[in-house]
XYZ file of C-alpha atoms in Angstrom:
724
model
C 86.286 66.635 131.338
C 86.193 67.302 135.617
C 88.678 64.571 136.976
C 89.228 65.045 141.324
C 90.133 62.564 143.547
C 89.571 63.357 146.672
C 89.936 60.056 148.644
C 92.725 57.355 148.547
C 93.322 54.086 150.174
C 97.324 55.080 151.599
C 97.236 58.423 150.429
C 96.093 61.238 152.933
C 93.042 62.365 151.573
C 92.217 65.965 150.138
C 89.198 67.227 151.023
C 89.016 70.979 149.061
C 89.530 68.532 145.705
C 85.525 67.413 146.179
C 84.906 71.243 146.011
C 87.099 72.047 143.084
C 85.358 69.765 141.097
C 81.517 71.385 141.839
C 82.813 74.342 142.098
C 84.928 74.153 138.181
C 81.893 72.393 136.691
C 78.547 74.924 138.158
C 80.889 77.627 136.422
C 81.625 75.631 132.833
C 77.096 74.979 132.708
C 76.916 78.998 133.944
C 76.673 81.918 131.524
C 80.301 82.935 132.038
C 81.455 78.828 130.672
C 78.662 79.615 128.064
C 76.186 77.763 129.339
C 77.512 74.360 128.499
C 75.137 71.484 128.529
C 75.674 69.025 131.281
C 76.212 66.038 128.608
C 79.510 68.148 127.827
C 80.499 68.703 131.461
C 81.402 65.216 132.647
C 82.897 64.967 136.686
C 84.616 61.826 137.791
C 85.491 61.990 141.392
C 87.275 59.469 143.531
C 88.010 57.309 140.784
C 88.763 53.655 141.645
C 91.277 52.876 139.294
C 93.060 53.893 135.982
C 90.373 52.794 133.957
C 87.724 54.654 136.083
C 89.699 57.737 135.241
C 90.988 57.488 132.015
C 88.056 55.822 130.066
C 86.035 58.923 130.391
C 88.659 61.254 129.289
C 88.961 58.442 126.035
C 85.185 59.679 125.733
C 85.148 62.946 125.957
C 88.096 63.068 123.747
C 86.275 60.814 120.700
C 83.595 63.526 121.225
C 85.078 66.793 121.143
C 85.305 68.896 118.049
C 85.143 72.043 119.184
C 87.524 72.422 121.889
C 88.610 69.535 125.134
C 89.396 69.976 128.115
C 90.678 67.753 130.862
C 91.228 69.084 133.840
C 92.913 66.466 136.910
C 93.174 67.588 141.211
C 94.754 65.264 143.468
C 98.104 63.715 144.304
C 101.297 63.471 141.726
C 103.847 61.107 142.166
C 107.304 61.245 140.159
C 108.937 57.906 138.772
C 112.771 57.343 138.630
C 112.478 57.952 134.680
C 111.309 61.788 135.476
C 107.699 60.572 134.290
C 104.259 61.286 136.074
C 101.568 59.386 137.882
C 98.651 60.616 138.791
C 97.012 58.994 142.100
C 93.294 57.319 142.021
C 92.223 55.826 145.145
C 93.870 52.825 145.273
C 96.943 53.902 144.142
C 100.301 53.877 146.880
C 103.246 55.637 146.625
C 106.275 53.880 145.514
C 104.651 50.976 144.960
C 102.423 49.348 142.251
C 102.894 52.227 139.804
C 100.302 50.669 137.177
C 97.340 51.129 139.839
C 97.821 54.980 138.704
C 97.293 56.534 136.114
C 100.367 57.405 133.720
C 100.366 61.111 131.961
C 101.535 59.487 129.162
C 98.439 57.783 128.459
C 96.321 60.397 129.509
C 98.209 62.937 127.095
C 98.157 59.729 124.050
C 93.784 60.158 124.714
C 94.285 63.854 124.479
C 96.014 64.128 121.250
C 93.931 61.377 119.367
C 91.255 64.028 119.687
C 89.674 65.793 116.602
C 89.210 68.961 118.975
C 90.968 72.035 117.092
C 91.735 73.090 121.287
C 93.403 71.195 123.526
C 93.545 72.175 127.252
C 95.020 70.549 130.116
C 95.636 71.796 133.907
C 96.596 69.900 136.809
C 96.087 70.714 139.865
C 98.942 68.179 141.639
C 102.124 67.623 142.246
C 104.998 64.914 143.298
C 104.108 62.859 146.332
C 107.732 63.612 147.931
C 105.644 66.576 149.648
C 102.426 65.705 149.404
C 101.759 66.066 152.951
C 98.397 66.580 154.859
C 97.475 69.915 153.479
C 99.738 69.046 150.478
C 99.864 67.541 147.063
C 103.431 66.881 146.011
C 105.003 68.659 142.887
C 108.003 67.674 140.278
C 110.792 69.245 138.686
C 109.497 70.293 135.061
C 106.341 69.114 135.862
C 105.591 71.735 132.904
C 107.660 70.756 130.506
C 106.784 66.952 130.953
C 103.375 67.014 130.211
C 103.653 69.073 127.141
C 101.267 68.265 124.242
C 101.587 69.525 120.168
C 98.948 72.212 119.807
C 97.610 72.369 122.946
C 97.833 74.403 126.056
C 99.438 73.028 129.737
C 98.826 74.676 132.927
C 99.911 73.294 136.074
C 99.873 74.656 139.726
C 103.571 74.400 140.355
C 106.990 73.875 139.102
C 110.334 72.344 140.420
C 109.991 71.273 143.844
C 106.782 72.710 145.027
C 104.262 71.591 146.717
C 100.734 72.516 145.104
C 98.836 74.468 147.776
C 95.296 72.314 149.405
C 95.309 73.958 152.758
C 93.355 71.430 155.488
C 90.986 74.393 156.662
C 90.705 75.810 153.541
C 87.609 75.380 150.844
C 89.372 75.054 147.513
C 93.181 74.248 146.658
C 95.305 77.385 146.533
C 95.818 76.727 143.255
C 92.318 75.962 141.760
C 90.904 78.637 144.258
C 92.521 81.251 142.225
C 91.121 79.993 139.377
C 87.421 80.000 140.407
C 88.442 83.161 141.595
C 89.173 84.860 138.849
C 86.457 83.434 136.333
C 83.744 84.607 138.960
C 85.097 87.839 139.675
C 86.758 88.603 136.031
C 90.181 90.333 135.258
C 91.387 93.757 135.466
C 91.957 95.003 132.154
C 92.044 91.510 130.200
C 89.812 90.999 126.574
C 86.547 89.152 126.351
C 86.403 86.207 126.587
C 89.092 85.764 129.013
C 92.312 83.495 127.440
C 94.597 81.255 128.794
C 97.071 83.710 129.085
C 95.331 86.708 130.893
C 94.089 83.323 133.285
C 97.524 82.614 133.553
C 98.962 85.617 135.343
C 96.080 86.112 137.103
C 96.398 83.408 138.735
C 100.591 83.132 138.750
C 100.089 87.159 140.125
C 97.506 86.362 143.441
C 99.460 83.729 143.985
C 102.838 85.204 144.341
C 101.370 88.053 146.894
C 100.030 85.602 148.904
C 103.933 83.619 148.974
C 102.242 80.734 146.997
C 103.601 78.106 144.947
C 104.345 79.636 141.634
C 101.811 77.875 138.529
C 103.608 77.100 134.843
C 102.327 77.423 131.225
C 103.061 75.668 128.024
C 101.354 76.275 124.705
C 102.408 75.378 121.152
C 100.464 76.972 118.065
C 97.247 79.269 119.440
C 97.273 77.646 122.675
C 97.650 80.489 124.901
C 94.292 82.769 122.921
C 92.225 79.952 123.723
C 88.980 81.181 125.863
C 86.675 79.020 127.781
C 85.371 81.635 129.623
C 83.352 85.513 129.433
C 86.083 87.906 131.481
C 82.870 89.283 134.119
C 85.263 92.336 135.497
C 83.617 95.813 135.510
C 85.459 98.553 136.482
C 85.401 99.171 140.944
C 83.411 102.253 141.354
C 86.117 102.651 144.298
C 89.831 101.368 145.208
C 90.742 101.562 148.439
C 93.264 103.691 149.574
C 96.025 102.273 151.940
C 94.263 103.930 155.105
C 90.597 102.918 153.739
C 92.418 99.097 154.000
C 93.633 99.488 157.456
C 90.169 99.921 158.411
C 88.887 97.311 156.758
C 91.984 94.915 159.259
C 90.025 96.518 162.759
C 87.176 95.476 161.219
C 87.755 92.167 160.175
C 89.556 91.834 163.859
C 86.352 93.035 165.045
C 84.046 90.409 164.005
C 86.250 88.015 164.487
C 86.636 88.694 168.500
C 82.356 89.064 168.118
C 81.721 86.220 166.161
C 80.459 83.859 169.459
C 79.355 86.652 171.295
C 76.247 88.021 168.978
C 73.434 86.636 171.545
C 75.305 88.335 174.587
C 72.138 90.942 175.822
C 74.955 93.398 177.791
C 76.799 93.753 174.113
C 74.059 95.038 172.992
C 74.223 98.480 171.521
C 71.707 100.487 173.689
C 73.710 98.207 176.934
C 77.711 101.019 176.032
C 77.152 104.312 176.611
C 77.546 105.846 172.853
C 80.066 108.269 173.583
C 82.954 106.473 173.808
C 82.915 105.614 170.148
C 82.811 102.546 167.596
C 80.531 100.280 169.748
C 81.477 97.648 167.393
C 85.438 98.503 168.448
C 84.295 98.832 172.236
C 83.124 95.016 172.396
C 86.288 94.210 171.300
C 88.210 96.072 173.618
C 85.887 94.349 175.958
C 86.269 90.871 175.071
C 90.655 91.344 174.458
C 90.748 93.003 178.137
C 88.543 89.749 179.300
C 90.676 87.633 177.516
C 93.912 89.228 179.634
C 92.582 88.858 183.236
C 91.716 85.462 181.944
C 95.157 84.676 181.113
C 96.353 86.068 183.947
C 94.762 83.819 186.484
C 91.733 86.540 187.759
C 87.870 85.275 188.523
C 85.078 85.328 187.170
C 84.129 87.599 190.362
C 86.811 89.124 189.824
C 87.057 89.747 186.135
C 83.076 91.269 187.001
C 83.664 93.998 189.503
C 86.653 94.956 186.787
C 83.779 95.368 184.171
C 81.076 97.022 186.219
C 83.285 99.516 187.724
C 84.898 100.482 184.155
C 82.490 102.802 182.842
C 80.944 101.969 179.651
C 78.161 100.915 180.470
C 74.790 102.673 179.980
C 72.468 102.707 182.965
C 71.455 100.420 184.763
C 74.922 98.674 184.808
C 74.268 95.028 183.874
C 73.845 92.562 186.105
C 76.116 89.844 187.811
C 74.774 87.052 185.828
C 75.198 88.783 182.632
C 78.983 89.709 182.848
C 79.463 85.929 183.981
C 77.640 85.245 180.699
C 79.974 87.204 179.123
C 82.877 86.466 180.748
C 82.303 82.639 180.167
C 81.492 83.329 176.163
C 84.974 84.445 176.587
C 86.372 82.282 177.945
C 85.222 79.819 175.428
C 85.935 81.487 173.025
C 90.077 81.824 173.979
C 89.720 77.710 174.926
C 88.659 77.534 171.334
C 90.645 79.993 169.004
C 92.978 81.192 171.496
C 91.226 84.969 171.513
C 91.177 84.971 167.081
C 93.980 83.558 166.450
C 95.930 82.728 162.873
C 94.850 79.132 162.624
C 91.885 78.729 161.407
C 88.880 81.640 161.702
C 90.325 84.756 160.996
C 92.793 83.419 158.350
C 96.070 84.901 160.402
C 95.357 88.741 160.887
C 98.869 88.533 163.451
C 96.544 87.831 166.778
C 98.846 84.943 168.572
C 96.962 82.934 170.838
C 99.691 82.718 173.098
C 99.964 86.846 173.458
C 95.889 87.845 174.414
C 97.788 91.184 175.660
C 99.226 92.258 172.519
C 95.721 92.030 171.063
C 94.311 94.331 174.041
C 97.344 96.744 173.874
C 96.968 96.925 169.360
C 92.671 97.947 170.768
C 93.986 100.346 172.905
C 96.442 102.332 170.650
C 93.669 102.286 168.091
C 90.572 103.187 170.233
C 93.331 106.042 171.762
C 94.096 107.784 168.314
C 90.353 107.181 166.780
C 89.620 108.871 169.878
C 91.931 111.498 170.004
C 89.863 113.058 167.227
C 87.312 113.764 169.287
C 88.488 115.201 172.581
C 92.173 116.812 174.223
C 95.263 114.741 174.773
C 94.593 115.437 178.031
C 91.562 113.377 178.543
C 91.931 110.368 176.480
C 94.822 109.875 178.854
C 92.347 109.786 181.772
C 89.531 107.855 180.283
C 92.406 104.906 178.873
C 93.118 104.907 182.817
C 89.108 104.543 183.641
C 88.156 102.884 181.649
C 91.045 100.258 180.536
C 93.331 100.263 182.991
C 96.302 101.469 181.746
C 98.221 102.904 184.392
C 102.033 103.517 183.031
C 102.075 106.661 182.201
C 104.485 106.656 179.533
C 102.277 104.328 177.266
C 99.415 106.918 178.250
C 101.328 109.750 176.902
C 102.673 106.782 174.134
C 98.884 106.074 173.406
C 97.496 110.183 173.334
C 99.558 111.131 170.904
C 99.577 108.536 168.079
C 97.491 109.808 165.049
C 94.739 108.937 164.318
C 94.951 108.481 160.495
C 98.532 107.005 160.084
C 98.360 106.148 156.507
C 95.986 109.146 155.210
C 98.879 111.356 153.600
C 100.983 108.331 152.827
C 102.165 108.841 148.772
C 101.645 105.651 146.160
C 105.057 105.349 144.760
C 103.251 104.286 141.422
C 102.092 108.001 141.018
C 105.221 109.276 142.179
C 107.117 107.692 138.985
C 104.196 108.646 136.528
C 104.680 112.276 137.756
C 108.177 112.119 137.106
C 109.506 113.488 133.996
C 112.386 112.214 132.670
C 111.660 108.012 131.661
C 115.255 107.112 132.606
C 115.155 108.179 135.770
C 111.231 106.215 135.949
C 113.174 103.056 134.160
C 115.672 103.154 136.035
C 113.620 103.530 139.591
C 111.205 100.386 138.917
C 114.222 98.077 137.707
C 116.065 98.402 141.076
C 112.316 98.276 143.338
C 111.955 95.587 141.115
C 113.944 92.388 139.841
C 117.309 93.984 138.744
C 117.323 96.103 142.048
C 117.310 93.393 144.398
C 113.871 94.321 145.388
C 111.371 91.426 144.424
C 114.089 89.204 145.640
C 113.940 90.969 148.945
C 110.160 91.230 148.673
C 109.948 87.601 148.493
C 112.579 86.548 151.261
C 110.286 88.995 153.662
C 106.910 87.129 152.602
C 107.701 84.313 152.993
C 108.762 84.930 156.785
C 105.639 86.749 157.950
C 103.590 84.930 161.353
C 100.172 86.251 159.837
C 98.147 86.078 156.335
C 98.666 88.377 154.016
C 95.535 87.622 152.221
C 94.172 89.915 155.239
C 96.392 92.693 156.206
C 96.620 93.987 152.628
C 98.216 97.540 154.450
C 100.272 95.972 156.232
C 101.595 94.006 152.618
C 101.926 97.012 150.518
C 103.772 99.027 153.453
C 106.275 96.174 154.091
C 106.801 95.415 150.708
C 108.273 98.676 149.555
C 110.210 98.826 152.882
C 112.191 95.814 152.037
C 111.969 96.376 147.953
C 113.083 100.489 148.864
C 116.171 98.993 151.083
C 117.596 96.877 148.276
C 117.482 99.698 145.578
C 118.869 102.106 147.593
C 121.925 99.581 148.565
C 122.409 98.462 144.903
C 121.710 101.895 143.654
C 124.834 103.414 145.964
C 126.960 99.989 144.357
C 126.090 101.924 140.852
C 126.889 105.266 141.597
C 130.175 104.555 143.115
C 131.035 103.181 139.470
C 129.200 105.951 137.386
C 131.780 108.280 136.411
C 131.127 112.342 137.804
C 130.312 113.382 134.395
C 128.830 110.335 132.393
C 125.141 111.023 131.886
C 124.229 108.543 133.309
C 124.914 109.241 137.350
C 122.262 112.725 137.073
C 119.124 109.336 136.778
C 120.654 107.321 138.867
C 121.234 110.283 142.093
C 117.370 110.931 141.137
C 116.344 107.949 140.989
C 118.046 107.539 144.269
C 116.508 110.278 145.840
C 112.952 109.110 144.540
C 113.976 106.115 146.804
C 115.123 108.063 149.833
C 112.223 110.016 149.725
C 109.761 107.062 149.532
C 111.713 105.123 152.173
C 111.659 108.101 155.127
C 107.833 108.496 153.954
C 107.183 104.852 154.514
C 109.236 104.620 157.576
C 107.190 107.989 158.986
C 104.174 106.417 158.056
C 105.081 103.011 159.962
C 105.578 104.659 163.471
C 102.535 106.236 163.243
C 100.985 102.983 163.401
C 100.752 100.638 166.437
C 103.410 98.946 168.294
C 101.896 95.393 167.211
C 101.602 96.282 163.474
C 105.686 97.709 163.661
C 106.551 94.543 165.243
C 104.344 92.722 162.634
C 106.215 94.294 159.929
C 109.600 94.014 160.809
C 111.856 91.429 159.000
C 112.533 87.910 161.239
C 116.058 86.002 161.744
C 115.345 82.471 160.761
C 115.545 81.010 164.145
C 111.951 83.537 164.546
C 111.170 82.161 161.720
C 111.096 78.334 162.837
C 109.918 79.466 166.111
C 106.575 81.345 165.140
C 106.107 78.036 162.792
C 106.284 76.030 165.872
C 104.659 78.195 167.658
C 101.592 77.504 164.831
C 101.892 74.184 164.834
C 102.142 73.986 168.963
C 98.957 76.288 169.327
C 96.822 74.043 166.890
C 97.313 71.352 168.582
C 96.832 72.396 171.713
C 92.966 74.566 171.020
C 91.730 71.274 169.033
C 91.492 69.351 172.235
C 88.728 69.448 175.225
C 89.500 71.821 178.516
C 89.725 69.353 181.259
C 91.408 70.491 184.369
C 93.937 67.208 185.389
C 94.486 67.384 189.153
C 98.161 67.108 190.119
C 99.708 64.071 191.340
C 100.512 64.726 195.477
C 103.637 66.496 196.695
C 104.199 67.985 193.301
C 104.366 70.873 190.460
C 103.208 70.462 187.510
C 104.480 72.658 184.234
C 101.072 72.712 181.542
C 99.352 74.612 179.686
C 95.758 76.280 179.507
C 94.376 77.033 175.600
C 97.451 78.424 174.254
C 99.249 79.367 176.769
C 101.724 77.703 179.508
C 100.259 77.426 183.026
C 101.659 75.644 186.706
C 100.478 74.393 189.456
C 102.183 73.615 192.835
C 100.251 71.615 195.889
C 100.667 72.783 199.570
C 100.731 71.278 202.592
C 100.722 72.132 205.858
C 100.769 75.850 207.776
C 104.159 76.337 206.959
C 104.012 76.156 203.594
C 100.497 77.533 203.432
C 102.443 81.108 204.726
C 105.059 81.284 202.021
C 102.621 81.044 199.918
C 100.222 84.358 201.207
C 103.616 85.867 201.651
C 104.450 85.263 197.660
C 100.663 86.793 196.435
C 100.879 89.944 199.252
C 104.676 90.484 197.138
C 103.554 88.878 193.609
C 107.161 87.368 193.068
C 108.638 84.207 193.384
C 112.556 84.023 192.726
C 113.032 81.779 189.564
C 116.678 79.836 188.336
C 117.222 77.641 185.437
C 119.842 74.550 185.706
C 121.015 72.792 182.874
C 124.214 70.891 181.946
C 125.269 72.353 178.366
C 123.060 74.965 175.934
C 122.428 71.651 174.004
C 121.688 69.825 176.930
C 118.854 67.170 177.035
C 117.134 68.472 180.145
C 116.683 71.513 181.778
C 115.262 72.251 185.254
C 113.105 75.493 186.433
C 113.622 75.597 190.073
C 110.218 78.096 191.740
C 111.905 79.293 195.836
C 111.119 81.944 198.178
C 113.259 85.646 197.163
C 116.003 85.186 199.891
C 114.784 81.625 201.173
C 111.601 82.115 203.302
C 111.222 81.004 206.925
C 109.238 77.510 204.764
C 112.503 77.186 202.941
C 110.010 76.005 200.123
C 110.831 74.896 196.631
C 109.938 73.850 194.029
C 111.132 72.063 191.000
C 110.085 71.796 186.957
C 111.942 69.269 184.624
C 111.532 69.969 181.349
C 112.222 67.027 179.112
C 113.935 67.818 175.894
C 114.111 64.303 174.350
C 110.197 65.153 174.543
C 108.894 67.531 171.837
C 105.735 68.614 173.451
C 108.007 69.470 176.015
C 110.208 71.453 173.784
C 107.272 73.411 172.549
C 106.272 73.881 175.604
C 109.252 75.522 176.982
C 109.360 77.854 173.761
C 105.743 79.037 174.132
C 107.133 79.660 178.128
C 109.835 81.452 177.174
C 108.274 83.812 173.731
C 105.318 84.525 176.243
C 107.575 85.244 179.148
C 104.878 85.338 181.631
C 103.609 82.192 183.407
C 100.742 81.785 185.871
C 100.901 79.527 189.279
C 98.291 78.339 190.242
C 98.433 77.165 194.422
C 96.504 74.679 195.141
C 95.316 72.393 198.313
C 93.539 69.117 199.021
C 92.222 67.397 201.366
C 89.720 63.741 201.147
C 85.847 64.335 201.660
C 83.462 62.555 203.498
C 83.836 59.877 201.032
C 87.129 59.729 201.167
C 87.596 61.231 197.340
C 90.817 63.930 196.749
C 89.005 67.482 196.792
C 91.127 69.785 194.823
C 91.314 73.785 195.416
C 92.248 77.046 194.404
C 94.042 78.939 197.130
C 95.451 81.535 194.836
C 97.276 82.848 191.699
C 100.157 84.488 190.321
C 101.164 85.627 187.549
C 104.575 85.192 187.294
C 107.346 87.641 185.011
C 110.471 85.297 184.186
C 112.396 88.356 182.904
C 114.203 89.400 179.629
C 116.797 86.859 180.476
C 115.375 83.494 181.543
C 113.008 83.801 178.800
C 115.688 84.405 176.296
C 117.723 81.629 177.900
C 114.313 79.567 177.770
C 113.599 80.249 174.133
C 117.047 79.628 172.883
C 116.677 75.775 175.031
C 113.916 75.464 173.039
C 114.515 76.458 169.895
C 118.318 74.154 169.886
C 115.735 71.200 171.319
C 113.645 71.707 168.234
C 116.025 71.929 165.797
C 117.962 68.664 166.555
C 114.266 66.912 166.832
C 113.530 67.745 163.835
C 116.649 68.060 161.691
C 116.469 69.616 158.078
C 112.979 71.825 159.021
C 113.049 75.328 159.186
C 109.947 78.138 159.239
C 106.964 77.533 157.385
C 106.670 78.541 153.570
C 103.139 80.161 153.963
C 101.620 81.179 157.156
C 99.228 78.731 158.302
C 101.209 75.436 157.269
C 103.217 75.441 160.353
C 106.187 72.793 160.536
C 104.810 69.887 159.033
C 107.539 67.917 160.364
C 106.420 68.725 163.683
C 102.864 68.392 163.086
C 103.569 64.734 162.539
C 105.464 64.605 166.177
C 102.719 66.436 167.791
C 99.766 64.104 166.289
C 101.729 61.123 167.703
C 102.684 62.247 170.595
C 100.647 62.807 174.386
C 99.567 66.870 174.679
C 100.329 68.545 178.001
C 97.991 68.316 180.813
C 95.455 70.836 181.427
C 96.772 72.840 184.655
C 94.007 75.775 185.019
C 92.566 75.126 188.052
C 88.179 75.918 187.402
C 87.797 79.057 189.095
């Protein structure tokens, strides 16, 4: 009996629930579920009222003789007495309690069944957390749903939200349940008992930082089996180094997914001696995105590509290169160059910093290239092919190891080889719950600004790093308390040595990886975690709108965005201002100043003028209203990016008296660390005032729900980038 409430009149929809029901029905009717006949697998989608939800349960409970399974997915709602209500199409939050299904009524129907085995699975929680993309939770869901002689599994526990990510095909809990059934579970029995299913699903959700399911059983409920175990021993288990290579393949796929038909990226158009064609294509895409983000025109970027030396003879035509640039621009405006929402599942490539993606690929290419050619040649090719000019950067890139994780020792294997059982036990306890390792792991996982599903090598390395640090501190305290001649001291000393060795090996492995990977691994402060969530939420809103240039008002400097990065435009009038702009473009700089009454002011002004106030005395002011959530987000984006492009625009009236706007030039302006830190601080303070009690997201794809609601009802900033 599969019940799914995906559509509601008064509550947010849960589109993934429809897929939940479809997938589970297929599994029950497949060989894995014993080829259950259709008449014994009933589905009810979007029940309109209590009767349409409970009547089918009553019939199924009356007919079942061996096993009765009741599954519900949808919104759950709490009552003041702590009981659970299951929402149907016409349910309302906080009103008309009789319009939702009382779980006590469903439980009574199940209890009345003559079936020997009874299983209830709830993928829901309480409406307090049932925002868009969530389902609500309860304090003791599993306890209060206890049914004598049955097995009950719930999607979440106390005060947690059972996840239904907006872009995911299935809810998080049911998705892992389906995965366990379709792929099988290693080292579990065949058929799969409910305990094996529960442990697998809980372990998978825990590794992703997701809410954890709960279970309750009485009698032999734990041993009830509904599906065969499909698992077979894998032919090969990926090493840490292979997982890293798989991560880069995912990056290539994401960057190139919309450019498969671009002729200039065909394999025979690239020179084969420079390495993996997918990596070369990805580097080209990333480099073009950086040029676009710096305000370069199609003509300038075409010239850069034509002279790069990566293309075979004959070189691509201007039209072919323009086609490639247009494709990259469209992709950048649509998803921010393989950003974390929603296409690549969060590989750590953020839309507001295409430069970091380009640097990551440069580092990876240099490390791979060093396997084939000497360092001086790698440095020369970095300069000639990819435009790297800084000698210090060239030296650092050419010295990176090609396979930094190849010899990384696995801690589990090290412990298995340890002859002293006491040492193995103490070490395991220290990196686990007793030594604070589990808490450190959960804290670190909860602040990742990227998905833990994709970058598995980073998950493993980062987990070992924080667990070993926590274990090291705990062991140090134990050693201080242990008497010099005590029998346990030797085992504690050896455990501390193992932890220290592993910590050094882990830090050494991380040092050999790219700077971007190192940054993704580092621990985030509470402010950084909050900022990451706000930027992810803001970027999602920026990227889902169409890109249309909005001409500025006369005699005004505008702040706005293009794709998911800040962009300014400045109107120039008269010969003096034109001369000043020509000077700006030659010198490549503007003088910036920030004024505000206090760190918690409601308004911040950025002043742009000529260095030393030149002959035109040209000055412009950018005003940010920090009571406006959109402008506060824009200021945070500006501070974290640390760069902004300024378009200098002119205007004139054409023969039909229509105003025409023209681009006189662009300046890629560095804000500098001091101003960037100031803007970030002001923006963070403003957003915390606007979003009281909000913190960073519990999961990378959540964003900040309160901010998401405010942005949904706000006017986003103007598109400030003048067409090239």
